[in-house]
Amino acid sequence: MLSLSIGPLAISADRLALLIAFLVALFAGWVSSRRGGRNPEGALFITLCVGLVGARLGFVLRYSDEYLQQPLQIFDIRDGGFWWVSGIATGLASALFFLLRQPALRRSMSIGLISGALLWTATALPLQLLHKSAAELPPLSFSTVSGESVSLKQFGGKPVVINIWASWCPPCVREMPVLAEAQQTMPDVNFLFANLGEDAQTVERFLQELEIQLDNILLDQKNQLGAHYGSRALPTTLFIDAQGRLQDSHLGELSAASLQDKLTAIRNQLPQ
């Protein structure tokens, strides 16, 4: 499962795991504080915020060239650009500050942090392994806008990026120029654009209005890709290595920086 949908809302599985882990940390810290000490709710919330800010700043610094071209995108966290290394480092620094400066929080906050970390480890890591369990591209076939039938397997042998989109989806429209440019400049990667539930005329009219040229447009009338990979949210982008193994995924709008980050996992594994 890559994402969970509740009505019109969708959340990726990894972010859901982080949210649940934080709630567990709050609950464990509160229970512990009832036996002595202070409730660490405020300190845990600040630590989470500091960690998220640190993760964002670390990501922006890693991809500063892309963000300098469009500085306002630094503040648009919808692209999912966070670096877990800087996030953990700043989060631990914040937690250490509270533990050293406020002795009354030491027991309850430590229990909360340990409980949340254990739950996150027990959920996030298995999810990652589950995502990567597929050994090859699924045997699915789709029609193109010209009416031809193509098999997903024929795109194997190279890294593959599959973008699941629809013309009525605003974030799909916003990210399309980024993906179109990547398709033109990265011939070593097969970019596939799987339109969800629309006919060929609608897709062609949409691309003409947007003035974008795309290759490898697939018509996924029955959401076969979403069902196979466990995501019903739009846009979803799948990053598959040259051996057909799912290495990463992205729920929501991609920026140039977040696309470059996701591509690293599959482009670095090109066969020699």
C-alpha positions as a LaTeX table, in Angstrom:
\begin{tabular}{lrrr}
\hline
Residue & $x$ (\AA) & $y$ (\AA) & $z$ (\AA) \\
\hline
Met1 & 0.00 & 0.00 & 0.00 \\
Leu2 & 1.52 & 3.31 & $-1.12$ \\
Ser3 & $-1.28$ & 5.56 & 0.10 \\
Leu4 & $-4.51$ & 5.63 & 2.06 \\
Ser5 & $-7.54$ & 7.50 & 0.75 \\
Ile6 & $-10.33$ & 8.78 & 3.01 \\
Gly7 & $-12.95$ & 10.44 & 0.82 \\
Pro8 & $-11.22$ & 13.26 & $-1.09$ \\
Leu9 & $-8.18$ & 13.15 & 1.21 \\
Ala10 & $-5.12$ & 10.99 & 0.64 \\
Ile11 & $-1.97$ & 10.44 & 2.64 \\
Ser12 & 1.10 & 8.43 & 1.72 \\
Ala13 & 1.85 & 5.37 & 3.82 \\
Asp14 & 5.19 & 6.71 & 5.07 \\
Arg15 & 3.65 & 9.99 & 6.26 \\
Leu16 & 0.82 & 8.08 & 7.89 \\
Ala17 & 3.40 & 5.97 & 9.75 \\
Leu18 & 5.13 & 9.14 & 10.97 \\
Leu19 & 1.83 & 10.65 & 12.13 \\
Ile20 & 0.86 & 7.50 & 14.04 \\
Ala21 & 4.32 & 7.31 & 15.62 \\
Phe22 & 4.01 & 10.92 & 16.80 \\
Leu23 & 0.58 & 10.25 & 18.32 \\
Val24 & 1.97 & 7.22 & 20.11 \\
Ala25 & 4.84 & 9.34 & 21.45 \\
Leu26 & 2.35 & 11.90 & 22.78 \\
Phe27 & 0.25 & 9.21 & 24.44 \\
Ala28 & 3.21 & 7.38 & 25.97 \\
Gly29 & 4.67 & 10.63 & 27.26 \\
Trp30 & 1.35 & 11.66 & 28.79 \\
Val31 & 0.87 & 8.31 & 30.53 \\
Ser32 & 4.40 & 8.46 & 31.89 \\
Ser33 & 3.94 & 12.03 & 33.17 \\
Arg34 & 0.99 & 10.91 & 35.32 \\
Arg35 & 3.43 & 8.93 & 37.45 \\
Gly36 & 5.63 & 11.92 & 38.01 \\
Gly37 & 7.21 & 14.71 & 35.98 \\
Arg38 & 5.65 & 16.91 & 33.33 \\
Asn39 & 3.58 & 16.20 & 30.25 \\
Pro40 & 6.04 & 16.43 & 27.29 \\
Glu41 & 3.33 & 17.30 & 24.75 \\
Gly42 & 4.68 & 20.78 & 23.98 \\
Ala43 & 8.31 & 19.67 & 23.85 \\
Leu44 & 7.48 & 16.75 & 21.55 \\
Phe45 & 5.50 & 19.01 & 19.22 \\
Ile46 & 8.36 & 21.53 & 19.04 \\
Thr47 & 10.85 & 18.71 & 18.42 \\
Leu48 & 8.73 & 17.40 & 15.54 \\
Cys49 & 8.48 & 20.89 & 14.01 \\
Val50 & 12.21 & 21.50 & 14.37 \\
Gly51 & 12.91 & 18.14 & 12.75 \\
Leu52 & 10.61 & 18.90 & 9.81 \\
Val53 & 12.13 & 22.34 & 9.29 \\
Gly54 & 15.61 & 20.82 & 9.43 \\
Ala55 & 14.63 & 18.13 & 6.95 \\
Arg56 & 13.28 & 20.76 & 4.56 \\
Leu57 & 16.31 & 23.03 & 4.86 \\
Gly58 & 18.65 & 20.09 & 4.31 \\
Phe59 & 16.76 & 19.09 & 1.17 \\
Val60 & 16.75 & 22.66 & $-0.18$ \\
Leu61 & 20.51 & 22.95 & 0.35 \\
Arg62 & 21.10 & 19.64 & $-1.45$ \\
Tyr63 & 19.13 & 20.86 & $-4.48$ \\
Ser64 & 19.89 & 24.56 & $-4.23$ \\
Asp65 & 20.43 & 24.94 & $-7.99$ \\
Glu66 & 16.86 & 23.86 & $-8.75$ \\
Tyr67 & 15.34 & 26.00 & $-5.99$ \\
Leu68 & 17.35 & 29.10 & $-6.91$ \\
Gln69 & 15.65 & 29.05 & $-10.31$ \\
Gln70 & 12.25 & 29.26 & $-8.57$ \\
Pro71 & 12.88 & 30.50 & $-4.99$ \\
Leu72 & 9.21 & 30.52 & $-3.98$ \\
Gln73 & 9.17 & 26.72 & $-4.30$ \\
Ile74 & 11.36 & 26.56 & $-1.21$ \\
Phe75 & 8.22 & 27.20 & 0.84 \\
Asp76 & 5.99 & 24.85 & $-1.15$ \\
Ile77 & 6.35 & 21.65 & 0.87 \\
Arg78 & 3.74 & 19.91 & $-1.25$ \\
Asp79 & 6.62 & 18.59 & $-3.35$ \\
Gly80 & 7.59 & 16.33 & $-0.44$ \\
Gly81 & 11.18 & 17.56 & $-0.40$ \\
Phe82 & 12.59 & 16.49 & 2.97 \\
Trp83 & 16.01 & 14.99 & 3.79 \\
Trp84 & 15.69 & 12.53 & 6.64 \\
Val85 & 19.35 & 12.86 & 7.69 \\
Ser86 & 19.13 & 16.57 & 8.51 \\
Gly87 & 15.64 & 16.04 & 9.95 \\
Ile88 & 16.78 & 13.43 & 12.44 \\
Ala89 & 19.85 & 15.50 & 13.35 \\
Thr90 & 17.88 & 18.67 & 14.11 \\
Gly91 & 15.12 & 16.72 & 15.85 \\
Leu92 & 17.62 & 15.00 & 18.14 \\
Ala93 & 19.27 & 18.34 & 18.88 \\
Ser94 & 15.91 & 19.78 & 19.91 \\
Ala95 & 15.10 & 16.77 & 22.08 \\
Leu96 & 18.52 & 16.95 & 23.74 \\
Phe97 & 17.95 & 20.62 & 24.53 \\
Phe98 & 14.73 & 19.85 & 26.39 \\
Leu99 & 16.19 & 16.83 & 28.19 \\
Leu100 & 19.19 & 18.81 & 29.43 \\
Arg101 & 17.43 & 22.05 & 30.31 \\
Gln102 & 14.23 & 20.66 & 31.83 \\
Pro103 & 14.89 & 17.73 & 34.21 \\
Ala104 & 11.14 & 17.33 & 34.90 \\
Leu105 & 10.68 & 16.23 & 31.27 \\
Arg106 & 13.47 & 13.68 & 31.13 \\
Arg107 & 11.54 & 10.56 & 32.06 \\
Ser108 & 8.27 & 11.25 & 30.26 \\
Met109 & 9.85 & 12.71 & 27.12 \\
Ser110 & 12.39 & 9.88 & 26.86 \\
Ile111 & 9.62 & 7.29 & 27.09 \\
Gly112 & 7.59 & 9.17 & 24.49 \\
Leu113 & 10.52 & 9.46 & 22.08 \\
Ile114 & 11.49 & 5.80 & 22.45 \\
Ser115 & 7.89 & 4.62 & 22.00 \\
Gly116 & 7.39 & 6.73 & 18.87 \\
Ala117 & 10.74 & 5.68 & 17.41 \\
Leu118 & 10.05 & 1.99 & 17.99 \\
Leu119 & 6.62 & 2.18 & 16.35 \\
Trp120 & 7.96 & 4.15 & 13.39 \\
Thr121 & 10.75 & 1.61 & 12.89 \\
Ala122 & 8.28 & $-1.28$ & 13.15 \\
Thr123 & 5.98 & 0.23 & 10.48 \\
Ala124 & 8.10 & 2.32 & 8.10 \\
Leu125 & 10.79 & $-0.28$ & 7.41 \\
Pro126 & 8.38 & $-3.14$ & 6.62 \\
Leu127 & 6.45 & $-0.78$ & 4.32 \\
Gln128 & 9.64 & $-0.01$ & 2.42 \\
Leu129 & 10.43 & $-3.71$ & 2.05 \\
Leu130 & 6.86 & $-4.41$ & 0.94 \\
His131 & 7.02 & $-1.69$ & $-1.72$ \\
Lys132 & 10.20 & $-3.20$ & $-3.15$ \\
Ser133 & 8.99 & $-6.80$ & $-3.10$ \\
Ala134 & 7.96 & $-6.80$ & $-6.78$ \\
Ala135 & 10.79 & $-8.30$ & $-8.83$ \\
Glu136 & 9.70 & $-7.11$ & $-12.26$ \\
Leu137 & 7.22 & $-4.93$ & $-14.12$ \\
Pro138 & 3.67 & $-6.34$ & $-13.95$ \\
Pro139 & 2.25 & $-8.00$ & $-17.08$ \\
Leu140 & $-0.23$ & $-5.21$ & $-17.81$ \\
Ser141 & $-1.25$ & $-3.87$ & $-21.22$ \\
Phe142 & $-2.74$ & $-0.48$ & $-22.11$ \\
Ser143 & $-4.05$ & 1.39 & $-25.13$ \\
Thr144 & $-2.25$ & 4.49 & $-26.37$ \\
Val145 & $-3.94$ & 7.64 & $-27.64$ \\
Ser146 & $-3.42$ & 6.32 & $-31.18$ \\
Gly147 & $-5.28$ & 3.11 & $-30.35$ \\
Glu148 & $-2.29$ & 0.77 & $-30.19$ \\
Ser149 & $-1.90$ & $-1.79$ & $-27.42$ \\
Val150 & 1.40 & $-1.75$ & $-25.53$ \\
Ser151 & 2.70 & $-3.94$ & $-22.74$ \\
Leu152 & 4.35 & $-2.43$ & $-19.69$ \\
Lys153 & 7.07 & $-5.06$ & $-19.92$ \\
Gln154 & 8.36 & $-3.68$ & $-23.21$ \\
Phe155 & 9.73 & $-0.67$ & $-21.32$ \\
Gly156 & 11.95 & $-2.83$ & $-19.13$ \\
Gly157 & 15.74 & $-2.77$ & $-19.33$ \\
Lys158 & 15.87 & 0.91 & $-18.42$ \\
Pro159 & 14.78 & 2.80 & $-15.31$ \\
Val160 & 11.08 & 3.60 & $-15.57$ \\
Val161 & 9.09 & 6.52 & $-14.18$ \\
Ile162 & 5.32 & 6.04 & $-14.27$ \\
Asn163 & 3.20 & 9.12 & $-13.64$ \\
Ile164 & $-0.48$ & 8.37 & $-12.90$ \\
Trp165 & $-2.52$ & 11.48 & $-13.69$ \\
Ala166 & $-5.77$ & 12.97 & $-14.96$ \\
Ser167 & $-6.59$ & 16.25 & $-16.72$ \\
Trp168 & $-9.03$ & 17.27 & $-13.95$ \\
Cys169 & $-6.33$ & 16.99 & $-11.24$ \\
Pro170 & $-4.73$ & 20.44 & $-10.50$ \\
Pro171 & $-1.42$ & 19.12 & $-9.06$ \\
Cys172 & $-1.13$ & 16.78 & $-12.06$ \\
Val173 & $-1.35$ & 19.80 & $-14.36$ \\
Arg174 & 1.16 & 21.83 & $-12.33$ \\
Glu175 & 3.82 & 19.09 & $-12.34$ \\
Met176 & 3.39 & 18.14 & $-16.00$ \\
Pro177 & 5.94 & 20.64 & $-17.42$ \\
Val178 & 8.61 & 19.32 & $-15.03$ \\
Leu179 & 8.01 & 15.74 & $-16.13$ \\
Ala180 & 7.79 & 16.68 & $-19.82$ \\
Glu181 & 11.17 & 18.42 & $-19.65$ \\
Ala182 & 12.71 & 15.44 & $-17.85$ \\
Gln183 & 11.42 & 13.11 & $-20.56$ \\
Gln184 & 13.12 & 15.18 & $-23.23$ \\
Thr185 & 16.44 & 15.54 & $-21.39$ \\
Met186 & 16.87 & 12.04 & $-19.88$ \\
Pro187 & 16.86 & 9.43 & $-22.67$ \\
Asp188 & 18.28 & 6.84 & $-20.24$ \\
Val189 & 14.93 & 6.75 & $-18.40$ \\
Asn190 & 11.57 & 5.62 & $-19.79$ \\
Phe191 & 8.89 & 8.11 & $-18.70$ \\
Leu192 & 5.35 & 6.75 & $-18.95$ \\
Phe193 & 2.23 & 8.87 & $-18.45$ \\
Ala194 & $-0.72$ & 6.72 & $-17.39$ \\
Asn195 & $-3.94$ & 8.69 & $-17.68$ \\
Leu196 & $-6.63$ & 7.51 & $-15.29$ \\
Gly197 & $-10.09$ & 6.89 & $-16.73$ \\
Glu198 & $-10.20$ & 9.41 & $-19.63$ \\
Asp199 & $-10.50$ & 8.76 & $-23.35$ \\
Ala200 & $-7.96$ & 9.55 & $-26.04$ \\
Gln201 & $-9.81$ & 12.65 & $-27.30$ \\
Thr202 & $-9.89$ & 14.21 & $-23.83$ \\
Val203 & $-6.19$ & 13.56 & $-23.31$ \\
Glu204 & $-5.16$ & 14.98 & $-26.70$ \\
Arg205 & $-7.32$ & 18.07 & $-26.21$ \\
Phe206 & $-5.82$ & 18.64 & $-22.77$ \\
Leu207 & $-2.23$ & 18.40 & $-24.04$ \\
Gln208 & $-2.99$ & 20.79 & $-26.90$ \\
Glu209 & $-4.42$ & 23.34 & $-24.49$ \\
Leu210 & $-1.42$ & 22.96 & $-22.18$ \\
Glu211 & 0.94 & 23.08 & $-25.19$ \\
Ile212 & 2.98 & 20.13 & $-23.93$ \\
Gln213 & 4.45 & 17.27 & $-25.92$ \\
Leu214 & 4.49 & 13.89 & $-24.17$ \\
Asp215 & 5.58 & 10.47 & $-25.37$ \\
Asn216 & 4.42 & 7.12 & $-23.99$ \\
Ile217 & 0.90 & 8.11 & $-22.94$ \\
Leu218 & $-1.07$ & 5.13 & $-21.67$ \\
Leu219 & $-4.82$ & 5.01 & $-21.07$ \\
Asp220 & $-5.43$ & 3.25 & $-17.76$ \\
Gln221 & $-9.22$ & 3.02 & $-17.86$ \\
Lys222 & $-9.53$ & 0.61 & $-14.90$ \\
Asn223 & $-6.75$ & 1.95 & $-12.64$ \\
Gln224 & $-4.72$ & $-1.22$ & $-13.12$ \\
Leu225 & $-1.50$ & 0.47 & $-12.03$ \\
Gly226 & $-3.05$ & 1.97 & $-8.90$ \\
Ala227 & $-4.53$ & $-1.41$ & $-7.95$ \\
His228 & $-1.24$ & $-3.23$ & $-8.55$ \\
Tyr229 & 0.94 & $-0.80$ & $-6.62$ \\
Gly230 & $-1.61$ & 0.12 & $-3.95$ \\
Ser231 & $-2.37$ & 3.77 & $-4.66$ \\
Arg232 & $-5.64$ & 5.40 & $-5.70$ \\
Ala233 & $-4.53$ & 9.00 & $-5.18$ \\
Leu234 & $-3.54$ & 11.48 & $-7.89$ \\
Pro235 & $-0.95$ & 12.29 & $-8.89$ \\
Thr236 & 1.14 & 9.26 & $-8.01$ \\
Thr237 & 4.59 & 8.79 & $-9.53$ \\
Leu238 & 6.39 & 5.43 & $-9.40$ \\
Phe239 & 10.17 & 5.08 & $-9.70$ \\
Ile240 & 11.23 & 1.64 & $-10.96$ \\
Asp241 & 14.79 & 0.49 & $-11.60$ \\
Ala242 & 16.11 & $-1.23$ & $-14.74$ \\
Gln243 & 15.35 & $-4.64$ & $-13.21$ \\
Gly244 & 11.67 & $-3.73$ & $-12.77$ \\
Arg245 & 11.81 & $-3.27$ & $-8.99$ \\
Leu246 & 9.86 & $-0.43$ & $-7.40$ \\
Gln247 & 12.45 & 1.69 & $-5.59$ \\
Asp248 & 10.41 & 4.74 & $-4.59$ \\
Ser249 & 7.10 & 6.52 & $-5.07$ \\
His250 & 5.74 & 10.02 & $-4.68$ \\
Leu251 & 2.22 & 11.06 & $-3.81$ \\
Gly252 & 1.37 & 14.61 & $-4.87$ \\
Glu253 & 2.99 & 17.29 & $-6.96$ \\
Leu254 & 6.63 & 16.93 & $-8.02$ \\
Ser255 & 9.04 & 19.86 & $-8.25$ \\
Ala256 & 12.24 & 19.75 & $-10.29$ \\
Ala257 & 14.18 & 19.15 & $-7.07$ \\
Ser258 & 11.99 & 16.36 & $-5.73$ \\
Leu259 & 12.02 & 14.66 & $-9.14$ \\
Gln260 & 15.83 & 14.76 & $-9.22$ \\
Asp261 & 15.94 & 13.31 & $-5.72$ \\
Lys262 & 13.64 & 10.41 & $-6.58$ \\
Leu263 & 15.49 & 9.68 & $-9.83$ \\
Thr264 & 18.74 & 9.15 & $-7.95$ \\
Ala265 & 17.61 & 5.77 & $-6.60$ \\
Ile266 & 16.94 & 4.31 & $-10.05$ \\
Arg267 & 19.55 & 6.06 & $-12.22$ \\
Asn268 & 22.40 & 4.99 & $-9.90$ \\
Gln269 & 21.47 & 1.36 & $-10.50$ \\
Leu270 & 21.88 & 1.31 & $-14.25$ \\
Pro271 & 23.48 & $-1.96$ & $-15.41$ \\
Gln272 & 27.12 & $-1.64$ & $-16.37$ \\
\hline
\end{tabular}
